[in-house]
Amino acid sequence: MKRHQLLIILMLFIFNISSFSQRIDTLYYDSTGKGVETREFATYVMYASYAKDSNYSNKFRIYYADSNSLSGEGDFISVDKYDMEKNVYNNKVTFYYKNGNTLQIAHYQNGKFHENAVTFYENGQIKSNWNYQNGTPNGACINYHPNGLIANKANLVNGKFDGIYYEFPEDGKSCNQVEYKNGEPVTPYFTQSTSEGYVTKYKLQDGSLYLEMPTINEKQTFHDKGTTWDYYTKNGLTLLVSASANRDYGKYYTLSIVLTNNSNQPIDFNPSLITAYNNKKNKMETLKVLEANEYIERVSRRQNWGAFFNAFNENMAAAKAGYSASSTQTNSSYAGGSVSGAVGAAVGTNGAVVGAAVGATAYAGSVNTSSTTVSYNGAAAYQAQLIASDRIANYNEQLLNERQMKDEGYLKRTTVGAGESISGYINIKFEKGDELTVNIPINSIVYPFIWTTNN
């Protein structure tokens, strides 16, 4: 064979080999992701492999330059040798810490987050789980504390808050909630609730207490063994009042009062501010409300409240009013089971991730023998229950919790701490009339009560 024919064959052979070989670029980046020319100055080394066949995807791998451990891998559409942030990723992409633990698993579409992106702390705990659509947060988005408990959860529609936003501290035992619609808060306040069942509203503007003036139409009533109790559940408290005529040591209207503080703020209760009015033939006149020092000398400080509180406890428990009147126990035990199902129902496609975070095992323990496991599972169960309910914590729908009940006898000014209840009575000078009106102010908010007297 002639020499020039051999040369042609050799050239064709080399051409055929090159036509089937892949292009692989090597790129270098510093710690900020900016391109550098040589490995000596690089923090990351990227190998970008370009597919020859459209049936395959372009593939990349990034390594830590000083250890050759894997930093990231996945598909790409294009890469920028000068700026790693301008790389256009596609499909599933995974990034890693130096210790080999996963930093992030994300899905891309033409360089934008699409569907789901999950990030992790270096210790392997989940850090965030967000849903996207074409680069915009859309759906359930959850962030976590390093201990695995939820830090905050929101639902977003086209990047805007829509639905209930939840925010938890690191111990997971309380929650701030705000309801949004199309990116705007529905109310001017946020609601803070605790795992003990205390609920308080705060102004979004400055974080101060948000108090609402009740109307007489919000007053509720229940009956127990012939006694009628009128009550309000508002502004983080439950106020129950029963009125009766009393001829002991004179003639009075006696108001039996039970005040429960379901908020996390102390309440200053001053009975001397209570006002009373007698309506007789459409004519209003002020009635004298006796203070403790005016009545204490004539009436025994202790009266037989035991029977009342037993009946009251049963009625409140049955009505799920949010507390029982039993004394506080310091060694309460508790137990429960898997919470992953409830959370899964709340967050949809991310249920498996949340379930893993809050724990799906049984838990049990005692308050006075707290341990990391018991505290964690208890807080996780509380978070799961609150999120699964998908509603703002409500004063009327609090869990049954033990409260400390203080029998004050004849009521005088006192501070009612968070979670406490006080009971007692006051007397109002009796006058014949058609209607008795009593206004009870607490924290500058007036709670009105009206009874027909017919005397």
Tab-separated table of C-alpha atoms in Angstrom:
chain	number	residue	atom	x	y	z
A	1	MET	CA	0.000	0.000	0.000
A	2	LYS	CA	1.310	3.361	-0.912
A	3	ARG	CA	2.435	5.785	1.748
A	4	HIS	CA	-0.211	8.454	1.068
A	5	GLN	CA	-2.966	5.820	1.313
A	6	LEU	CA	-1.705	4.780	4.774
A	7	LEU	CA	-1.725	8.405	5.854
A	8	ILE	CA	-5.356	8.853	4.762
A	9	ILE	CA	-6.440	5.702	6.628
A	10	LEU	CA	-4.617	6.844	9.770
A	11	MET	CA	-6.281	10.278	9.637
A	12	LEU	CA	-9.727	8.696	9.201
A	13	PHE	CA	-9.048	6.402	12.180
A	14	ILE	CA	-8.077	9.321	14.412
A	15	PHE	CA	-11.156	11.265	13.250
A	16	ASN	CA	-13.476	8.364	14.095
A	17	ILE	CA	-11.995	7.997	17.586
A	18	SER	CA	-12.368	11.710	18.317
A	19	SER	CA	-15.946	11.724	17.075
A	20	PHE	CA	-16.921	9.231	19.806
A	21	SER	CA	-14.902	10.796	22.678
A	22	GLN	CA	-16.506	13.051	25.307
A	23	ARG	CA	-15.500	16.605	26.036
A	24	ILE	CA	-14.500	17.063	29.672
A	25	ASP	CA	-13.629	20.527	30.960
A	26	THR	CA	-11.749	21.141	34.193
A	27	LEU	CA	-12.642	24.349	36.011
A	28	TYR	CA	-11.251	25.892	39.185
A	29	TYR	CA	-13.062	28.088	41.714
A	30	ASP	CA	-12.031	29.844	44.908
A	31	SER	CA	-13.902	29.729	48.243
A	32	THR	CA	-16.417	32.338	47.015
A	33	GLY	CA	-17.196	30.415	43.833
A	34	LYS	CA	-15.249	32.764	41.566
A	35	GLY	CA	-13.098	31.255	38.835
A	36	VAL	CA	-9.312	30.951	39.163
A	37	GLU	CA	-6.810	29.761	36.568
A	38	THR	CA	-4.944	26.995	38.384
A	39	ARG	CA	-5.556	24.325	41.004
A	40	GLU	CA	-3.022	25.904	43.362
A	41	PHE	CA	-5.436	28.769	44.065
A	42	ALA	CA	-8.629	26.698	43.943
A	43	THR	CA	-10.974	25.612	46.736
A	44	TYR	CA	-13.137	23.633	44.332
A	45	VAL	CA	-12.299	21.640	41.219
A	46	MET	CA	-15.127	20.989	38.770
A	47	TYR	CA	-15.168	18.411	36.004
A	48	ALA	CA	-17.856	19.076	33.386
A	49	SER	CA	-18.598	16.254	30.975
A	50	TYR	CA	-20.547	17.149	27.841
A	51	ALA	CA	-22.783	14.443	26.357
A	52	LYS	CA	-22.295	13.635	22.695
A	53	ASP	CA	-25.726	12.044	22.443
A	54	SER	CA	-28.956	13.968	23.160
A	55	ASN	CA	-30.254	10.889	24.920
A	56	TYR	CA	-27.811	11.606	27.721
A	57	SER	CA	-27.342	14.583	30.057
A	58	ASN	CA	-24.304	16.721	30.698
A	59	LYS	CA	-22.763	15.573	33.956
A	60	PHE	CA	-20.599	17.374	36.496
A	61	ARG	CA	-18.685	16.566	39.624
A	62	ILE	CA	-17.118	19.055	42.022
A	63	TYR	CA	-14.356	18.119	44.458
A	64	TYR	CA	-12.737	19.915	47.397
A	65	ALA	CA	-9.295	20.785	46.081
A	66	ASP	CA	-7.445	20.127	49.328
A	67	SER	CA	-8.953	16.703	50.042
A	68	ASN	CA	-10.335	15.435	46.735
A	69	SER	CA	-13.598	14.609	48.570
A	70	LEU	CA	-16.802	15.013	46.600
A	71	SER	CA	-18.513	18.414	46.944
A	72	GLY	CA	-21.309	18.089	44.379
A	73	GLU	CA	-22.665	16.105	41.444
A	74	GLY	CA	-25.537	16.115	39.006
A	75	ASP	CA	-26.664	17.356	35.594
A	76	PHE	CA	-26.024	20.721	34.005
A	77	ILE	CA	-27.026	22.691	30.939
A	78	SER	CA	-24.105	25.119	30.994
A	79	VAL	CA	-21.243	26.112	33.293
A	80	ASP	CA	-19.445	29.431	33.791
A	81	LYS	CA	-15.698	29.192	34.339
A	82	TYR	CA	-15.647	32.604	35.996
A	83	ASP	CA	-18.556	32.284	38.438
A	84	MET	CA	-19.951	29.059	39.877
A	85	GLU	CA	-23.221	30.777	40.823
A	86	LYS	CA	-23.952	31.262	37.123
A	87	ASN	CA	-23.848	27.536	36.408
A	88	VAL	CA	-27.155	26.316	35.001
A	89	TYR	CA	-28.026	23.024	36.695
A	90	ASN	CA	-30.778	20.603	35.680
A	91	ASN	CA	-32.642	17.647	37.187
A	92	LYS	CA	-31.384	16.255	40.500
A	93	VAL	CA	-28.261	17.875	41.985
A	94	THR	CA	-26.589	16.882	45.270
A	95	PHE	CA	-24.009	18.793	47.302
A	96	TYR	CA	-21.900	17.446	50.185
A	97	TYR	CA	-19.983	18.624	53.239
A	98	LYS	CA	-16.298	17.724	53.550
A	99	ASN	CA	-17.180	14.967	56.026
A	100	GLY	CA	-19.248	13.275	53.324
A	101	ASN	CA	-22.660	14.137	54.780
A	102	THR	CA	-25.241	15.549	52.388
A	103	LEU	CA	-25.546	19.355	52.333
A	104	GLN	CA	-28.413	19.658	49.861
A	105	ILE	CA	-30.544	17.565	47.535
A	106	ALA	CA	-32.372	19.749	45.027
A	107	HIS	CA	-34.244	19.423	41.768
A	108	TYR	CA	-33.659	21.989	39.038
A	109	GLN	CA	-35.326	22.923	35.811
A	110	ASN	CA	-33.200	25.051	33.469
A	111	GLY	CA	-31.113	26.384	36.352
A	112	LYS	CA	-34.033	27.124	38.702
A	113	PHE	CA	-35.241	25.230	41.739
A	114	HIS	CA	-38.193	23.101	40.738
A	115	GLU	CA	-40.295	20.734	42.837
A	116	ASN	CA	-38.265	20.084	46.001
A	117	ALA	CA	-35.052	21.276	47.692
A	118	VAL	CA	-33.870	19.799	51.002
A	119	THR	CA	-30.846	21.088	52.938
A	120	PHE	CA	-29.117	19.521	55.939
A	121	TYR	CA	-26.919	20.561	58.844
A	122	GLU	CA	-23.397	19.176	58.860
A	123	ASN	CA	-24.394	16.669	61.557
A	124	GLY	CA	-26.971	15.176	59.187
A	125	GLN	CA	-30.083	16.757	60.708
A	126	ILE	CA	-32.518	18.265	58.239
A	127	LYS	CA	-32.268	22.063	57.979
A	128	SER	CA	-34.966	22.998	55.482
A	129	ASN	CA	-37.450	21.448	53.092
A	130	TRP	CA	-38.924	23.811	50.498
A	131	ASN	CA	-41.128	23.253	47.472
A	132	TYR	CA	-40.673	25.296	44.305
A	133	GLN	CA	-42.229	25.858	40.936
A	134	ASN	CA	-40.010	27.365	38.240
A	135	GLY	CA	-37.688	28.912	40.820
A	136	THR	CA	-40.450	30.378	43.001
A	137	PRO	CA	-41.325	28.953	46.433
A	138	ASN	CA	-44.667	27.242	46.077
A	139	GLY	CA	-46.285	24.919	48.606
A	140	ALA	CA	-45.090	23.817	52.044
A	141	CYS	CA	-41.777	25.334	53.150
A	142	ILE	CA	-40.272	24.211	56.460
A	143	ASN	CA	-37.094	25.171	58.345
A	144	TYR	CA	-35.697	23.181	61.268
A	145	HIS	CA	-33.575	23.798	64.346
A	146	PRO	CA	-30.335	21.765	64.653
A	147	ASN	CA	-32.060	19.475	67.189
A	148	GLY	CA	-34.554	18.356	64.526
A	149	LEU	CA	-37.553	20.338	65.781
A	150	ILE	CA	-39.408	22.661	63.435
A	151	ALA	CA	-38.274	26.304	63.485
A	152	ASN	CA	-40.973	27.645	61.175
A	153	LYS	CA	-43.433	26.399	58.589
A	154	ALA	CA	-45.364	28.277	55.940
A	155	ASN	CA	-47.399	27.651	52.847
A	156	LEU	CA	-46.473	29.843	49.889
A	157	VAL	CA	-48.338	30.485	46.661
A	158	ASN	CA	-46.199	32.045	43.934
A	159	GLY	CA	-43.676	33.157	46.558
A	160	LYS	CA	-46.249	34.769	48.881
A	161	PHE	CA	-47.409	33.563	52.278
A	162	ASP	CA	-50.878	32.044	52.036
A	163	GLY	CA	-52.353	30.199	54.994
A	164	ILE	CA	-51.069	29.803	58.539
A	165	TYR	CA	-47.445	30.655	59.311
A	166	TYR	CA	-45.988	28.749	62.300
A	167	GLU	CA	-42.875	29.757	64.244
A	168	PHE	CA	-41.374	27.709	67.114
A	169	PRO	CA	-38.466	28.396	69.500
A	170	GLU	CA	-35.685	25.828	69.761
A	171	ASP	CA	-37.338	23.940	72.638
A	172	GLY	CA	-40.511	23.602	70.543
A	173	LYS	CA	-42.825	24.264	73.475
A	174	SER	CA	-44.564	27.375	72.172
A	175	CYS	CA	-45.733	28.637	68.807
A	176	ASN	CA	-46.409	31.981	67.150
A	177	GLN	CA	-49.077	31.845	64.441
A	178	VAL	CA	-50.144	34.353	61.814
A	179	GLU	CA	-52.688	33.754	59.074
A	180	TYR	CA	-51.840	35.183	55.635
A	181	LYS	CA	-53.788	35.674	52.445
A	182	ASN	CA	-51.964	36.546	49.232
A	183	GLY	CA	-48.901	37.683	51.192
A	184	GLU	CA	-50.770	39.916	53.652
A	185	PRO	CA	-51.667	39.112	57.296
A	186	VAL	CA	-55.369	38.527	57.817
A	187	THR	CA	-55.351	40.032	61.330
A	188	PRO	CA	-53.308	42.830	62.970
A	189	TYR	CA	-52.023	40.397	65.594
A	190	PHE	CA	-50.196	37.095	65.937
A	191	THR	CA	-51.267	34.366	68.335
A	192	GLN	CA	-48.777	32.797	70.732
A	193	SER	CA	-49.746	29.471	72.285
A	194	THR	CA	-47.838	27.060	74.496
A	195	SER	CA	-47.848	23.302	74.897
A	196	GLU	CA	-49.449	23.894	78.322
A	197	GLY	CA	-52.463	25.458	76.613
A	198	TYR	CA	-51.840	29.161	77.280
A	199	VAL	CA	-52.847	31.488	74.458
A	200	THR	CA	-52.015	35.187	74.029
A	201	LYS	CA	-52.419	37.658	71.175
A	202	TYR	CA	-49.775	40.280	70.335
A	203	LYS	CA	-49.835	43.191	67.930
A	204	LEU	CA	-47.842	42.613	64.746
A	205	GLN	CA	-46.841	46.268	64.757
A	206	ASP	CA	-44.960	46.434	68.059
A	207	GLY	CA	-45.359	43.086	69.835
A	208	SER	CA	-47.519	44.523	72.629
A	209	LEU	CA	-50.576	42.706	73.970
A	210	TYR	CA	-53.572	42.718	71.656
A	211	LEU	CA	-56.787	42.993	73.641
A	212	GLU	CA	-60.330	42.927	72.284
A	213	MET	CA	-63.380	44.434	73.927
A	214	PRO	CA	-66.031	41.716	74.373
A	215	THR	CA	-69.680	42.263	73.557
A	216	ILE	CA	-72.593	40.929	75.565
A	217	ASN	CA	-73.391	38.637	72.621
A	218	GLU	CA	-70.116	36.774	73.207
A	219	LYS	CA	-71.156	35.792	76.712
A	220	GLN	CA	-71.883	32.093	77.091
A	221	THR	CA	-73.900	30.219	79.690
A	222	PHE	CA	-73.950	26.802	81.296
A	223	HIS	CA	-76.150	25.382	84.057
A	224	ASP	CA	-75.137	23.195	86.956
A	225	LYS	CA	-77.548	21.807	89.541
A	226	GLY	CA	-79.859	24.768	89.330
A	227	THR	CA	-77.085	27.385	89.223
A	228	THR	CA	-76.514	29.440	86.090
A	229	TRP	CA	-72.968	30.484	85.202
A	230	ASP	CA	-72.293	33.172	82.608
A	231	TYR	CA	-68.794	33.285	81.190
A	232	TYR	CA	-66.444	34.809	78.619
A	233	THR	CA	-63.434	33.152	77.026
A	234	LYS	CA	-61.488	36.032	75.505
A	235	ASN	CA	-58.115	37.783	75.629
A	236	GLY	CA	-56.470	34.715	77.064
A	237	LEU	CA	-58.728	34.346	80.069
A	238	THR	CA	-61.916	32.626	81.137
A	239	LEU	CA	-64.179	34.652	83.434
A	240	LEU	CA	-67.167	32.917	85.025
A	241	VAL	CA	-69.749	34.710	87.151
A	242	SER	CA	-72.889	33.553	88.939
A	243	ALA	CA	-75.236	36.042	90.618
A	244	SER	CA	-77.551	35.319	93.533
A	245	ALA	CA	-79.395	37.202	96.254
A	246	ASN	CA	-77.802	36.936	99.686
A	247	ARG	CA	-79.323	37.921	103.026
A	248	ASP	CA	-76.340	37.033	105.187
A	249	TYR	CA	-75.322	40.042	107.303
A	250	GLY	CA	-77.561	42.296	105.203
A	251	LYS	CA	-79.163	42.086	101.789
A	252	TYR	CA	-76.832	41.849	98.817
A	253	TYR	CA	-76.326	40.521	95.338
A	254	THR	CA	-73.478	38.050	95.657
A	255	LEU	CA	-71.310	37.453	92.600
A	256	SER	CA	-69.383	34.168	92.646
A	257	ILE	CA	-66.382	34.621	90.347
A	258	VAL	CA	-63.834	32.250	88.836
A	259	LEU	CA	-61.033	33.792	86.769
A	260	THR	CA	-58.591	31.589	84.827
A	261	ASN	CA	-55.539	33.064	83.121
A	262	ASN	CA	-54.858	31.011	79.982
A	263	SER	CA	-52.323	33.503	78.625
A	264	ASN	CA	-48.584	33.633	79.261
A	265	GLN	CA	-48.848	37.095	80.838
A	266	PRO	CA	-49.862	37.923	84.448
A	267	ILE	CA	-53.254	39.561	84.980
A	268	ASP	CA	-53.886	42.356	87.470
A	269	PHE	CA	-57.377	41.757	88.856
A	270	ASN	CA	-58.767	44.595	90.946
A	271	PRO	CA	-62.364	44.017	92.166
A	272	SER	CA	-62.570	47.602	93.459
A	273	LEU	CA	-62.907	48.685	89.806
A	274	ILE	CA	-66.068	46.620	89.311
A	275	THR	CA	-69.171	48.738	88.735
A	276	ALA	CA	-72.814	47.744	89.119
A	277	TYR	CA	-76.088	49.334	88.016
A	278	ASN	CA	-79.733	48.746	88.801
A	279	ASN	CA	-82.293	49.266	86.055
A	280	LYS	CA	-85.700	50.026	87.501
A	281	LYS	CA	-88.407	51.037	85.083
A	282	ASN	CA	-85.776	52.108	82.510
A	283	LYS	CA	-84.015	54.232	85.078
A	284	MET	CA	-80.371	53.402	85.806
A	285	GLU	CA	-78.847	53.903	89.223
A	286	THR	CA	-75.398	53.001	90.525
A	287	LEU	CA	-75.140	50.255	93.118
A	288	LYS	CA	-72.401	50.106	95.741
A	289	VAL	CA	-69.868	47.302	95.287
A	290	LEU	CA	-68.461	46.396	98.691
A	291	GLU	CA	-64.703	46.042	98.980
A	292	ALA	CA	-63.143	43.326	101.096
A	293	ASN	CA	-62.337	45.562	104.043
A	294	GLU	CA	-65.982	46.644	104.206
A	295	TYR	CA	-67.325	43.140	104.362
A	296	ILE	CA	-64.575	41.001	105.853
A	297	GLU	CA	-65.536	41.735	109.444
A	298	ARG	CA	-69.049	40.445	108.989
A	299	VAL	CA	-68.504	37.465	106.714
A	300	SER	CA	-66.216	34.528	107.319
A	301	ARG	CA	-63.293	34.616	104.893
A	302	ARG	CA	-63.785	30.943	104.055
A	303	GLN	CA	-67.072	29.606	102.735
A	304	ASN	CA	-68.054	26.178	101.566
A	305	TRP	CA	-66.684	26.273	98.005
A	306	GLY	CA	-65.790	22.592	97.820
A	307	ALA	CA	-69.086	21.402	96.387
A	308	PHE	CA	-69.103	24.187	93.818
A	309	PHE	CA	-65.601	23.487	92.582
A	310	ASN	CA	-66.238	19.763	92.239
A	311	ALA	CA	-69.264	20.457	90.066
A	312	PHE	CA	-67.436	23.221	88.220
A	313	ASN	CA	-64.507	20.930	87.457
A	314	GLU	CA	-66.811	18.299	85.938
A	315	ASN	CA	-68.663	20.821	83.819
A	316	MET	CA	-65.510	22.504	82.504
A	317	ALA	CA	-63.898	19.205	81.607
A	318	ALA	CA	-67.021	18.079	79.789
A	319	ALA	CA	-67.267	21.379	77.945
A	320	LYS	CA	-63.542	21.327	77.074
A	321	ALA	CA	-63.184	24.846	78.388
A	322	GLY	CA	-59.445	24.438	78.640
A	323	TYR	CA	-58.708	23.565	82.239
A	324	SER	CA	-59.680	21.582	85.284
A	325	ALA	CA	-60.019	22.983	88.763
A	326	SER	CA	-57.860	20.341	90.413
A	327	SER	CA	-54.742	21.358	92.255
A	328	THR	CA	-51.445	21.447	90.384
A	329	GLN	CA	-49.474	18.216	90.294
A	330	THR	CA	-45.702	18.333	90.039
A	331	ASN	CA	-45.182	14.757	88.931
A	332	SER	CA	-47.522	14.399	85.951
A	333	SER	CA	-46.764	11.506	83.642
A	334	TYR	CA	-47.481	11.456	79.963
A	335	ALA	CA	-47.180	9.103	77.046
A	336	GLY	CA	-48.002	8.924	73.395
A	337	GLY	CA	-47.305	7.288	70.082
A	338	SER	CA	-46.226	7.977	66.547
A	339	VAL	CA	-46.713	11.542	65.289
A	340	SER	CA	-45.409	11.185	61.757
A	341	GLY	CA	-48.824	10.409	60.291
A	342	ALA	CA	-50.407	13.575	61.635
A	343	VAL	CA	-47.616	15.740	60.295
A	344	GLY	CA	-47.678	14.001	56.977
A	345	ALA	CA	-51.317	14.916	56.591
A	346	ALA	CA	-50.383	18.513	57.277
A	347	VAL	CA	-47.550	18.911	54.817
A	348	GLY	CA	-48.462	16.624	51.947
A	349	THR	CA	-45.539	15.664	49.745
A	350	ASN	CA	-43.022	16.522	52.453
A	351	GLY	CA	-44.661	14.279	55.029
A	352	ALA	CA	-41.898	11.714	55.040
A	353	VAL	CA	-39.255	14.309	55.775
A	354	VAL	CA	-41.217	15.981	58.557
A	355	GLY	CA	-42.194	12.670	60.038
A	356	ALA	CA	-38.562	11.685	60.235
A	357	ALA	CA	-37.712	14.973	61.868
A	358	VAL	CA	-40.301	14.913	64.622
A	359	GLY	CA	-39.935	11.231	65.346
A	360	ALA	CA	-42.224	8.306	64.697
A	361	THR	CA	-41.565	6.252	67.833
A	362	ALA	CA	-43.553	5.917	71.020
A	363	TYR	CA	-42.622	8.235	73.868
A	364	ALA	CA	-43.267	8.300	77.571
A	365	GLY	CA	-41.782	9.934	80.601
A	366	SER	CA	-42.230	12.046	83.695
A	367	VAL	CA	-41.941	15.799	84.043
A	368	ASN	CA	-39.690	15.639	87.077
A	369	THR	CA	-37.328	13.172	85.403
A	370	SER	CA	-36.873	15.066	82.184
A	371	SER	CA	-34.320	13.895	79.684
A	372	THR	CA	-33.348	14.947	76.203
A	373	THR	CA	-35.445	12.183	74.646
A	374	VAL	CA	-38.582	12.928	76.637
A	375	SER	CA	-38.344	16.679	76.098
A	376	TYR	CA	-37.704	16.252	72.367
A	377	ASN	CA	-40.559	13.858	71.747
A	378	GLY	CA	-42.999	15.874	73.823
A	379	ALA	CA	-42.210	19.046	71.887
A	380	ALA	CA	-42.317	17.168	68.588
A	381	ALA	CA	-45.761	15.771	69.391
A	382	TYR	CA	-47.003	19.257	70.282
A	383	GLN	CA	-45.664	20.653	67.001
A	384	ALA	CA	-47.206	17.805	65.037
A	385	GLN	CA	-50.595	18.240	66.683
A	386	LEU	CA	-50.653	21.995	66.125
A	387	ILE	CA	-49.619	21.746	62.472
A	388	ALA	CA	-51.968	18.854	61.759
A	389	SER	CA	-54.921	20.882	63.087
A	390	ASP	CA	-54.125	23.558	60.464
A	391	ARG	CA	-55.784	26.334	62.443
A	392	ILE	CA	-54.918	29.117	64.833
A	393	ALA	CA	-54.838	28.105	68.508
A	394	ASN	CA	-58.100	29.239	70.068
A	395	TYR	CA	-59.005	30.099	73.630
A	396	ASN	CA	-62.139	28.021	73.301
A	397	GLU	CA	-60.311	24.945	72.048
A	398	GLN	CA	-57.381	24.593	74.401
A	399	LEU	CA	-56.213	21.236	75.682
A	400	LEU	CA	-57.312	20.115	79.144
A	401	ASN	CA	-54.532	21.150	81.480
A	402	GLU	CA	-54.084	21.276	85.209
A	403	ARG	CA	-54.358	24.709	86.765
A	404	GLN	CA	-53.593	25.961	90.222
A	405	MET	CA	-56.837	27.160	91.815
A	406	LYS	CA	-56.559	29.782	94.551
A	407	ASP	CA	-59.544	30.260	96.844
A	408	GLU	CA	-59.432	33.962	97.644
A	409	GLY	CA	-62.640	34.116	99.679
A	410	TYR	CA	-63.905	37.674	99.463
A	411	LEU	CA	-62.036	39.044	96.456
A	412	LYS	CA	-59.471	41.808	96.656
A	413	ARG	CA	-56.762	43.049	94.301
A	414	THR	CA	-54.477	40.221	93.208
A	415	THR	CA	-52.147	39.143	90.425
A	416	VAL	CA	-53.204	36.031	88.553
A	417	GLY	CA	-50.144	34.368	87.053
A	418	ALA	CA	-49.977	32.482	83.784
A	419	GLY	CA	-51.917	29.260	84.113
A	420	GLU	CA	-53.442	30.180	87.458
A	421	SER	CA	-57.091	30.353	88.490
A	422	ILE	CA	-58.625	32.273	91.365
A	423	SER	CA	-62.065	31.937	92.891
A	424	GLY	CA	-64.024	34.083	95.277
A	425	TYR	CA	-66.953	36.402	95.575
A	426	ILE	CA	-68.023	40.019	96.005
A	427	ASN	CA	-71.200	41.599	97.306
A	428	ILE	CA	-73.229	44.396	95.769
A	429	LYS	CA	-75.710	46.432	97.808
A	430	PHE	CA	-79.203	45.169	97.040
A	431	GLU	CA	-81.817	47.436	95.512
A	432	LYS	CA	-85.151	46.436	93.994
A	433	GLY	CA	-85.178	46.649	90.232
A	434	ASP	CA	-85.760	44.896	86.943
A	435	GLU	CA	-82.215	44.296	85.740
A	436	LEU	CA	-78.743	44.079	87.259
A	437	THR	CA	-75.763	45.147	85.124
A	438	VAL	CA	-72.191	44.468	86.244
A	439	ASN	CA	-69.025	45.538	84.429
A	440	ILE	CA	-65.826	43.719	85.393
A	441	PRO	CA	-62.641	45.417	84.058
A	442	ILE	CA	-59.493	43.309	83.566
A	443	ASN	CA	-56.407	44.720	81.858
A	444	SER	CA	-58.450	47.816	80.881
A	445	ILE	CA	-60.975	45.580	79.062
A	446	VAL	CA	-64.537	45.555	80.392
A	447	TYR	CA	-66.541	42.304	80.552
A	448	PRO	CA	-70.276	43.060	80.813
A	449	PHE	CA	-72.840	40.881	82.595
A	450	ILE	CA	-76.618	41.466	82.719
A	451	TRP	CA	-79.197	39.587	84.799
A	452	THR	CA	-82.931	39.997	85.047
A	453	THR	CA	-83.859	40.454	88.716
A	454	ASN	CA	-87.663	40.761	88.775
A	455	ASN	CA	-87.852	41.855	92.410
